[in-house]
Amino acid sequence: ALELIGQPEGKVFNTTPTRLDANWRKLCEAAGVENLTFHDARHMAATWLSKKLDPLALAKMLGHRDLKHLLNTYYKEDAASLVEKLD
């Protein structure tokens, strides 16, 4: 992202939470998607990213201060995936 936008000073996107919410709802409606909140999409992205990033990097990216919550919510690996990482 930084390669695309350079080193921004201040806000990258000049918008408000209200405007973001309105845009999210419009996009969902245009796509025919019902009952999908921005939080749902953020959770899904965080779950995918947890497979690529270590917990500290993900916490920094998402703004989490509580690693315990982050680990309990996004890092749910089964034995097979842990073995795969050891290969």
PDB file of C-alpha atoms in Angstrom:
ATOM      1  CA  ALA A   1       0.000   0.000   0.000  1.00  0.00           C
ATOM      2  CA  LEU A   2       2.806   2.394   0.831  1.00  0.00           C
ATOM      3  CA  GLU A   3       4.321   1.844  -2.605  1.00  0.00           C
ATOM      4  CA  LEU A   4       1.020   2.905  -4.164  1.00  0.00           C
ATOM      5  CA  ILE A   5       0.346   5.961  -2.025  1.00  0.00           C
ATOM      6  CA  GLY A   6       3.842   6.922  -0.890  1.00  0.00           C
ATOM      7  CA  GLN A   7       4.479   8.178   2.623  1.00  0.00           C
ATOM      8  CA  PRO A   8       1.280  10.068   3.463  1.00  0.00           C
ATOM      9  CA  GLU A   9       1.149  12.838   6.009  1.00  0.00           C
ATOM     10  CA  GLY A  10      -2.063  12.932   8.018  1.00  0.00           C
ATOM     11  CA  LYS A  11      -5.140  11.160   6.727  1.00  0.00           C
ATOM     12  CA  VAL A  12      -4.891   8.983   3.658  1.00  0.00           C
ATOM     13  CA  PHE A  13      -8.629   9.026   3.027  1.00  0.00           C
ATOM     14  CA  ASN A  14     -10.422  12.217   3.985  1.00  0.00           C
ATOM     15  CA  THR A  15     -13.732  10.788   5.163  1.00  0.00           C
ATOM     16  CA  THR A  16     -15.835  10.257   8.263  1.00  0.00           C
ATOM     17  CA  PRO A  17     -17.142   7.096   9.946  1.00  0.00           C
ATOM     18  CA  THR A  18     -20.667   8.102   8.891  1.00  0.00           C
ATOM     19  CA  ARG A  19     -19.610   8.421   5.238  1.00  0.00           C
ATOM     20  CA  LEU A  20     -17.774   5.084   5.385  1.00  0.00           C
ATOM     21  CA  ASP A  21     -20.880   3.399   6.784  1.00  0.00           C
ATOM     22  CA  ALA A  22     -23.082   4.903   4.061  1.00  0.00           C
ATOM     23  CA  ASN A  23     -20.651   3.800   1.341  1.00  0.00           C
ATOM     24  CA  TRP A  24     -20.442   0.289   2.804  1.00  0.00           C
ATOM     25  CA  ARG A  25     -24.246  -0.030   2.773  1.00  0.00           C
ATOM     26  CA  LYS A  26     -24.457   1.250  -0.806  1.00  0.00           C
ATOM     27  CA  LEU A  27     -21.811  -1.194  -1.999  1.00  0.00           C
ATOM     28  CA  CYS A  28     -23.520  -4.133  -0.293  1.00  0.00           C
ATOM     29  CA  GLU A  29     -26.868  -3.149  -1.775  1.00  0.00           C
ATOM     30  CA  ALA A  30     -25.365  -2.762  -5.266  1.00  0.00           C
ATOM     31  CA  ALA A  31     -23.756  -6.207  -4.948  1.00  0.00           C
ATOM     32  CA  GLY A  32     -26.977  -7.789  -3.701  1.00  0.00           C
ATOM     33  CA  VAL A  33     -25.369  -8.691  -0.376  1.00  0.00           C
ATOM     34  CA  GLU A  34     -27.620  -8.702   2.667  1.00  0.00           C
ATOM     35  CA  ASN A  35     -26.729  -8.688   6.370  1.00  0.00           C
ATOM     36  CA  LEU A  36     -22.981  -8.172   5.922  1.00  0.00           C
ATOM     37  CA  THR A  37     -21.477  -5.626   8.250  1.00  0.00           C
ATOM     38  CA  PHE A  38     -18.096  -3.974   7.915  1.00  0.00           C
ATOM     39  CA  HIS A  39     -17.116  -5.787  11.117  1.00  0.00           C
ATOM     40  CA  ASP A  40     -17.963  -9.139   9.462  1.00  0.00           C
ATOM     41  CA  ALA A  41     -15.682  -8.318   6.542  1.00  0.00           C
ATOM     42  CA  ARG A  42     -12.916  -7.147   8.892  1.00  0.00           C
ATOM     43  CA  HIS A  43     -13.215 -10.374  10.900  1.00  0.00           C
ATOM     44  CA  MET A  44     -12.985 -12.475   7.743  1.00  0.00           C
ATOM     45  CA  ALA A  45      -9.912 -10.549   6.563  1.00  0.00           C
ATOM     46  CA  ALA A  46      -8.274 -10.899   9.977  1.00  0.00           C
ATOM     47  CA  THR A  47      -8.926 -14.653   9.942  1.00  0.00           C
ATOM     48  CA  TRP A  48      -7.263 -14.975   6.522  1.00  0.00           C
ATOM     49  CA  LEU A  49      -4.359 -12.770   7.589  1.00  0.00           C
ATOM     50  CA  SER A  50      -3.830 -14.861  10.731  1.00  0.00           C
ATOM     51  CA  LYS A  51      -2.668 -17.660   8.438  1.00  0.00           C
ATOM     52  CA  LYS A  52       0.032 -15.391   6.971  1.00  0.00           C
ATOM     53  CA  LEU A  53       1.101 -13.087   9.813  1.00  0.00           C
ATOM     54  CA  ASP A  54       2.404 -13.737  13.275  1.00  0.00           C
ATOM     55  CA  PRO A  55       0.181 -12.548  16.152  1.00  0.00           C
ATOM     56  CA  LEU A  56       2.217  -9.407  16.891  1.00  0.00           C
ATOM     57  CA  ALA A  57       2.142  -8.243  13.264  1.00  0.00           C
ATOM     58  CA  LEU A  58      -1.602  -8.879  13.025  1.00  0.00           C
ATOM     59  CA  ALA A  59      -2.223  -7.078  16.319  1.00  0.00           C
ATOM     60  CA  LYS A  60      -0.336  -4.061  15.039  1.00  0.00           C
ATOM     61  CA  MET A  61      -2.178  -4.097  11.718  1.00  0.00           C
ATOM     62  CA  LEU A  62      -5.622  -4.361  13.343  1.00  0.00           C
ATOM     63  CA  GLY A  63      -4.900  -2.107  16.295  1.00  0.00           C
ATOM     64  CA  HIS A  64      -5.448  -4.802  18.919  1.00  0.00           C
ATOM     65  CA  ARG A  65      -3.890  -4.157  22.309  1.00  0.00           C
ATOM     66  CA  ASP A  66      -5.023  -7.427  23.872  1.00  0.00           C
ATOM     67  CA  LEU A  67      -3.112 -10.349  22.356  1.00  0.00           C
ATOM     68  CA  LYS A  68      -5.191 -12.798  24.379  1.00  0.00           C
ATOM     69  CA  HIS A  69      -8.359 -11.751  22.541  1.00  0.00           C
ATOM     70  CA  LEU A  70      -6.572 -11.824  19.197  1.00  0.00           C
ATOM     71  CA  LEU A  71      -5.174 -15.318  19.804  1.00  0.00           C
ATOM     72  CA  ASN A  72      -8.514 -16.700  20.982  1.00  0.00           C
ATOM     73  CA  THR A  73     -10.442 -15.174  18.089  1.00  0.00           C
ATOM     74  CA  TYR A  74      -8.224 -15.614  15.035  1.00  0.00           C
ATOM     75  CA  TYR A  75      -5.544 -18.210  15.753  1.00  0.00           C
ATOM     76  CA  LYS A  76      -7.393 -21.528  15.924  1.00  0.00           C
ATOM     77  CA  GLU A  77      -5.055 -23.985  14.330  1.00  0.00           C
ATOM     78  CA  ASP A  78      -5.638 -27.691  14.322  1.00  0.00           C
ATOM     79  CA  ALA A  79      -2.889 -30.283  14.781  1.00  0.00           C
ATOM     80  CA  ALA A  80      -2.560 -30.916  11.030  1.00  0.00           C
ATOM     81  CA  SER A  81      -1.830 -27.269  10.226  1.00  0.00           C
ATOM     82  CA  LEU A  82       0.737 -27.081  13.028  1.00  0.00           C
ATOM     83  CA  VAL A  83       2.503 -30.173  11.669  1.00  0.00           C
ATOM     84  CA  GLU A  84       2.484 -28.588   8.203  1.00  0.00           C
ATOM     85  CA  LYS A  85       4.335 -25.572   9.572  1.00  0.00           C
ATOM     86  CA  LEU A  86       7.037 -27.832  11.021  1.00  0.00           C
ATOM     87  CA  ASP A  87       7.850 -29.326   7.603  1.00  0.00           C
TER      88      ASP A  87
END
